PDB file of C-alpha atoms in Angstrom:
ATOM      1  CA  CYS P   1     -11.774  13.557  -7.531  1.00 42.00           C
ATOM      2  CA  GLY P   2      -9.437  10.905  -6.165  1.00 54.00           C
ATOM      3  CA  TYR P   3      -9.617   7.484  -6.672  1.00 56.00           C
ATOM      4  CA  GLN P   4     -12.262   5.472  -4.300  1.00 62.00           C
ATOM      5  CA  ARG P   5     -11.423   1.943  -4.755  1.00 65.00           C
ATOM      6  CA  VAL P   6      -8.176  -0.068  -4.392  1.00 59.00           C
ATOM      7  CA  THR P   7      -7.263  -2.951  -5.848  1.00 63.00           C
ATOM      8  CA  ILE P   8      -3.910  -5.206  -4.297  1.00 59.00           C
ATOM      9  CA  GLN P   9      -1.234  -7.344  -4.665  1.00 64.00           C
ATOM     10  CA  SER P  10       0.312  -9.225  -2.839  1.00 63.00           C
ATOM     11  CA  ASP P  11       2.702 -11.938  -1.551  1.00 68.00           C
ATOM     12  CA  CYS P  12       2.052 -11.082   1.917  1.00 69.00           C
ATOM     13  CA  LEU P  13      -1.913 -11.529   3.117  1.00 74.00           C
ATOM     14  CA  GLU P  14      -0.468  -9.276   6.590  1.00 73.00           C
ATOM     15  CA  VAL P  15       0.855  -5.986   3.888  1.00 71.00           C
ATOM     16  CA  THR P  16      -2.870  -6.541   2.336  1.00 68.00           C
ATOM     17  CA  LYS P  17      -5.214  -6.685   6.005  1.00 73.00           C
ATOM     18  CA  VAL P  18      -3.059  -3.494   6.863  1.00 70.00           C
ATOM     19  CA  LEU P  19      -4.130  -1.750   3.992  1.00 66.00           C
ATOM     20  CA  GLN P  20      -7.792  -2.707   4.065  1.00 70.00           C
ATOM     21  CA  ASP P  21      -6.913  -2.258   7.589  1.00 69.00           C
ATOM     22  CA  THR P  22      -5.810   1.560   7.218  1.00 63.00           C
ATOM     23  CA  PRO P  23      -9.127   4.361   7.081  1.00 65.00           C
ATOM     24  CA  SER P  24      -8.516   6.030   4.243  1.00 66.00           C
ATOM     25  CA  VAL P  25      -8.139   5.440   0.721  1.00 65.00           C
ATOM     26  CA  ALA P  26      -4.661   8.383   0.201  1.00 68.00           C
ATOM     27  CA  SER P  27      -3.335   6.830   3.484  1.00 73.00           C
ATOM     28  CA  SER P  28      -3.441   3.661   1.641  1.00 72.00           C
ATOM     29  CA  LEU P  29      -1.486   5.569  -0.654  1.00 79.00           C
ATOM     30  CA  ALA P  30       0.075   7.176   1.233  1.00 80.00           C
ATOM     31  CA  LEU P  31       1.363   3.390   2.020  1.00 78.00           C
ATOM     32  CA  ILE P  32       1.459   2.079  -0.151  1.00 80.00           C
ATOM     33  CA  ARG P  33       4.300   4.447  -1.824  1.00 83.00           C
ATOM     34  CA  CYS P  34       6.469   4.389   1.441  1.00 81.00           C
ATOM     35  CA  ILE P  35       6.057   0.424   0.715  1.00 82.00           C
ATOM     36  CA  GLN P  36       7.855   1.123  -3.073  1.00 85.00           C
ATOM     37  CA  GLN P  37      10.853   3.406  -2.143  1.00 84.00           C
ATOM     38  CA  PHE P  38      11.453   0.339   0.455  1.00 83.00           C
ATOM     39  CA  LEU P  39      11.039  -2.111  -1.511  1.00 82.00           C
ATOM     40  CA  THR P  40      13.514   0.203  -4.507  1.00 84.00           C
ATOM     41  CA  HIS P  41      16.109   0.671  -1.726  1.00 80.00           C
ATOM     42  CA  VAL P  42      15.948  -3.370  -1.128  1.00 74.00           C
ATOM     43  CA  GLU P  43      16.710  -4.203  -4.250  1.00 65.00           C
ATOM     44  CA  HIS P  44      20.113  -2.276  -4.927  1.00 60.00           C
TER      45      HIS P  44
END
């Protein structure tokens, strides 16, 4: 159960490459959550 594929839309090629190279979807999603939290704090 769960997601087998993630679509990444980003203006940053480096981030996209890191996410593509991450070995599992679970760790990619964890990284995305961390990035979202970081951006939330930066924007405020």
